[in-house]
Structures are given as structure tokens and as C-alpha cells.
Amino acid sequence: MPPKSAPSDILRIATAQLNPVVGDVAGNLAKAREARADAARHGADLVLFTELFIAGYPPEDLVLKPAFVEACETAVQALADDTKDGGPGVIIGVPLKRKSGLHNAIMVLDGGKVIAERYKLDLPNYGEFDEKRVFQPGPDMPGPVNFRGIRIGIPICEDIWGELDVCETLAESGAEILLVPNGSPYYRGKVEVRHQVVIRQVIESGLPILYANQLGGQDELVFDGASFAIQADKSLAFQMSQFEEAVSVSAWKREGEGWRCDDGPMSRIPEKEEADYRACMLGLRDYVNKNGFRNVVLGLSGGIDSAICAALAVDALGEERVRCIMMPYRYTSKDSLKDAEDCARALGCRYDIVPISEPVEGFSNALGQLFEGTAEGVTEENLQSRTRGTILMAVSNKFGSMVVTTGNKSEMSVGYATLYGDMNGGFNPIKDVYKMQVYALSSWRNTTVPPGALGPSGEVIPQNIIDKAPSAELRPDQTDQDSLPPYPVLDDILECLVEGEMSVDAIVARGHERETVHRVEHLLYIAEYKRRQAAPGVKITKKNFGRDRRYPITNRFRDRS
């Protein structure tokens, strides 16, 4: 059947904001087919999928495997064959091997065949992106694609972020509207950044732009969706939801020489605490589910970090898939015992108590001869943490549960964590969340149940956990502030050093003591070896540890200006 002819002055575009799985070519193809069928039921002429949808994004070195790239193209050819039914055409992202190299590409499908290919020109190579490692840029500036008599420009993600004037060139070569498939990961405030990028390109090109963004967690990255379009007059044409899968149809009409969207969704974009929480929740859910874990286990200490991780786990997976274990020792306070139990009861998840006195004393006795004549200190404290880590890993091995690790970004920055102890685990939902942000998220969650959460309403993190001074409880009357600056001070210095890459002088000018800044900088650098061995975790800030910030472990530089 020939493709249905769209009226020359009307184009109904379905934006497929979906959650592909990297490497699941068959599953992603099934998702694409389902979305196309849904779009057809709503009268769409064209379905726009996101960047490298059929492969999942980012595929990293997986695209260096020829069999994988071949499987991706074969799947898209099968989807092209589907379009002979006369239904919607398709724009879909796919890795393609051609004479000019391996490309991050899109294929345009209609009437039972591939009617066009376009290759990404501007390959990002910063922050979390390293596409120049695996892809070749398109050999030429991409021209518009003639889709049922309408000239559509299809720049791919970085093509509108960079400085190559791809959008302006498409306009000059006759494009009437720009449709952009993206794989743009979340960080705080990213939606506004995307809007500004698109508005700049609208001004440069004079054309309306539809920005389709991927959804879902992929290792440390969370893709938040929030697809949208900007009219040629720079106004917001439509806004899709954030952190939710959707296939939304927008109606575009030709007005004179241009196009205007006069019908599309207008969803609310969450404020920062809600957005951060939902990003952590989605990242944890997808990491657990996409990697095939049945359930999770975590140590619930009565502190705020483990409490919010428990809440995130229940919200992401449901109470029946979360197991919390309190592992008290002689320094564990009665408040902590009560707070941990109250938290688990409020969340409705399984709660067990496993005292660690016997194994800790067993280690101490075994090491007694080796340690004879030395004073007790951090080594003995860390035996407690490492005993807890061993117990959690034993439960993981026995029952197939993934261990959720619970260290926040402030602790990870300065090494306030024990290797092979509280750092044990498969995934950390708050790895990129500073301590003061943990408090803010906890207070927010006690008043709000986010959309899509499976946990209960009401106070799920006892107020006493939020109010009390944080402590590792590894020695009598210990608090974090015994060895660290107050968290508001520490977090500000860390944000300056990590996100801002600011000099010591500049940080001191903000009102911090120079000696404190020097000390925090030193702790940040010497903890790099620990961070290299840490579990992956959700990226929330503009610069997380790992993908965004790759500092050497062996490093003698210190800013002493």
C-alpha cells in the first residue's frame, strides 16, 4: 500500500519519548513497532524516535562490534518494511557502517523502504560524551529530507548544540521544519538549558524546532525525556512530561511560508527537589530492572543517607522488593535502632537486625598478635564497616539481591567512606547528591509522593533522622563534624572545586578559611583511588565523578596560590 498522503498544509508528528535498553535490538524494535501503531491510531503522519534508538544510547564500544551494528540495521530494515501498510513514516536513530565510516545516523522510513539516511556531523567529546572514540562524523553537511512533499531538516543532538551551523545550513538549503532526535542526559536545570539552545537555533535558522529526547536510566546516566518544540516566533509550542514514557502527537499547520504547531501537550516540569528525586528513582529502577535483579538489600543505619536510599528503593521497586538490615554494634545508639525500625515500618519493607559484635570481635582477636603494641584507631573502626559490608554481600550472594550502597557526594568527595565496607554495593542512587541536598530531598519526600512512585505517602523518613547530627557511630559520641567542616561549608567548597574548578583564591574570596579550603582540596585529591572503586550511581549534577571528572589517582598538584 502506498504511504498515506499528508495534506500539504498539515503534518501530524508523533514524538516517541521512550525507554530503550542498550543492546536489546529486538526489544527496541518491538517498542518502536508498538509506538508506531499507537501513533497510527492517533492519526500521525510521522513518528520521530530518539538518537540511536534501535541500539539504545549511549552504546559506547558496543558499536565497535560489527555483528551488533549489522543487527541494528537489519532491525530498521524490518521496520521500514512495516511502513508499506500506508501508516505513519518513521525517523529513527541507528548506528550505520558505510564507506565513509561508522556513523551515528538516522534513517527515514516510508512506503515500505528507507527513503533517506543522515549522519551526525558534530560528535560530542566532553563530559559524559566520547563519541569521537567510536563514530566518524558525517562527511558532508546534511540536507533536508523530502517527506511526502515537506522538506524536513534532521540535525542529530549535538548538531544543534555545537558551533557548526547545521541548522542554519539546513534552512538555507530549503528545510521547512527541524526535527531533532536527542540523547540528552539529565542534570539539574537541564530543561531550561535545552530550551535556550533550541531558541538560539530558531533565531539563527528562522525555523520551528521539535526536540525529541530519550527517557530512562543507562548505567550512571538518566535521560529525562521532557521533549518539546519551539515555534518560529520563539514561543513554546508544546512540552512533554519529564521522567515519563509517552508518545504524543502534535499537529503542525503551514502558515504562509512557515509551519506552526497549534496542538500539542503542555506538561508541568518539576521543580529541582522533585526533579532530582525522580531522576534518582528512575536511575535506580532501570539499573535494577534492566540488569535483571529481582530485589535489593541495603544497610539501614538510622542515618539520613541510608534512609533516603531506602525510600528511593521502595519508590522505585515497591516494598516487596526491598530488604533493609540493621547491623548494630556497641556504638550504635538507641536512637539509631529506633529510627531505623521506624523508617522501615513507614516504608513497609522487610527489616532484619543482624548484630555484628561476634564477627567484629573475631576479626579483632585474629589480628591481635599482628596489632600488638599499637593503639586502636581508624583500622578498628573500619573493621565494623567492613563486617557490615561482608554481611550485605553474603545476603546478596545467597538471595540474588543487589546491594544498594548509600554514600552521598560529600562523603565520596573527601573519602569519608570505607573501601570494601560501606562502599560495597552494585549501585548508589545518591552518589552525586551532596549532603545538604540529601536533607532537602528527605524533607521534600516526607511531604510529597512523586509521580510513578510505589512507596507510601506521609512521613517515610522519621523527623529525628533529619534533625540529629550525622554520625558513622564507629566510636563513642562520634559525629561527622569531628573530622569534617560543617556540611554547608564543606558542600560549598566542594561544589566550587568539583563543578566550578575554581582556584583556592576564588573560593577564599567567597568567605571560606584558606586552611579549610586547602584541607578539603587535599582530601578530594587523595580520595580519587576510592572513587575509582566505587559503585556506579545516578548523575544529578553537571559534573559527576567518573564520566564527567576523570582525575588521575597519582597526582601531586595542590593549589597553593
XYZ file of N, CA and C in Angstrom, residues 20-33 52-56 62 67-76 92 94-95:
99
model
N 14.499 2.903 25.702
C 15.145 1.740 25.105
C 16.179 1.133 26.057
N 16.608 -0.064 25.732
C 17.656 -0.742 26.502
C 18.857 -0.945 25.589
N 20.015 -0.484 26.016
C 21.215 -0.629 25.197
C 21.457 -2.105 24.883
N 21.615 -2.400 23.608
C 21.920 -3.751 23.167
C 20.721 -4.641 22.919
N 19.537 -4.229 23.360
C 18.333 -5.050 23.179
C 17.672 -4.674 21.857
N 18.289 -5.081 20.769
C 17.820 -4.676 19.446
C 16.389 -5.158 19.206
N 16.118 -6.421 19.522
C 14.775 -6.962 19.307
C 13.747 -6.248 20.185
N 14.103 -5.999 21.444
C 13.178 -5.306 22.337
C 12.927 -3.876 21.909
N 13.979 -3.186 21.450
C 13.808 -1.815 20.997
C 12.982 -1.750 19.713
N 13.170 -2.726 18.831
C 12.344 -2.796 17.632
C 10.878 -3.008 18.000
N 10.626 -3.879 18.976
C 9.244 -4.109 19.410
C 8.643 -2.831 19.984
N 9.420 -2.085 20.745
C 8.945 -0.806 21.267
C 8.609 0.159 20.135
N 9.470 0.205 19.138
C 9.242 1.098 18.007
C 7.955 0.725 17.268
N 7.748 -0.563 17.072
C 6.534 -1.008 16.377
C 5.284 -0.661 17.192
N 19.902 7.114 18.154
C 20.367 5.723 18.257
C 19.341 4.836 18.972
N 18.067 5.078 18.730
C 17.019 4.385 19.483
C 17.138 2.870 19.355
N 17.382 2.391 18.166
C 17.348 0.942 17.955
C 18.497 0.252 18.672
N 19.603 0.995 18.912
C 20.753 0.444 19.637
C 20.647 0.688 21.125
N 19.923 1.756 21.516
C 19.983 2.272 22.874
C 21.153 3.230 22.974
N 30.182 -0.881 22.287
C 29.365 -1.941 21.696
C 29.240 -1.753 20.185
N 28.807 -7.299 14.399
C 27.548 -8.040 14.458
C 26.431 -7.204 15.072
N 26.791 -6.366 16.045
C 25.783 -5.512 16.676
C 25.274 -4.455 15.702
N 26.187 -3.811 14.999
C 25.797 -2.778 14.037
C 24.935 -3.386 12.928
N 25.301 -4.570 12.462
C 24.503 -5.245 11.437
C 23.108 -5.576 11.944
N 23.015 -6.025 13.198
C 21.714 -6.360 13.775
C 20.828 -5.118 13.867
N 21.435 -3.979 14.199
C 20.662 -2.734 14.286
C 20.092 -2.345 12.930
N 20.921 -2.403 11.889
C 20.422 -2.020 10.557
C 19.370 -3.013 10.067
N 19.566 -4.282 10.339
C 18.572 -5.291 9.937
C 17.224 -5.005 10.595
N 17.258 -4.601 11.877
C 16.010 -4.291 12.583
C 15.307 -3.091 11.958
N 16.072 -2.071 11.588
C 15.457 -0.891 10.973
C 14.906 -1.233 9.588
N 14.202 7.290 12.728
C 14.720 6.502 13.853
C 16.245 6.501 13.844
N 20.024 5.078 14.466
C 20.648 3.772 14.275
C 22.132 3.968 13.955
N 23.019 3.110 14.455
C 24.414 3.151 14.008
C 24.513 2.520 12.623
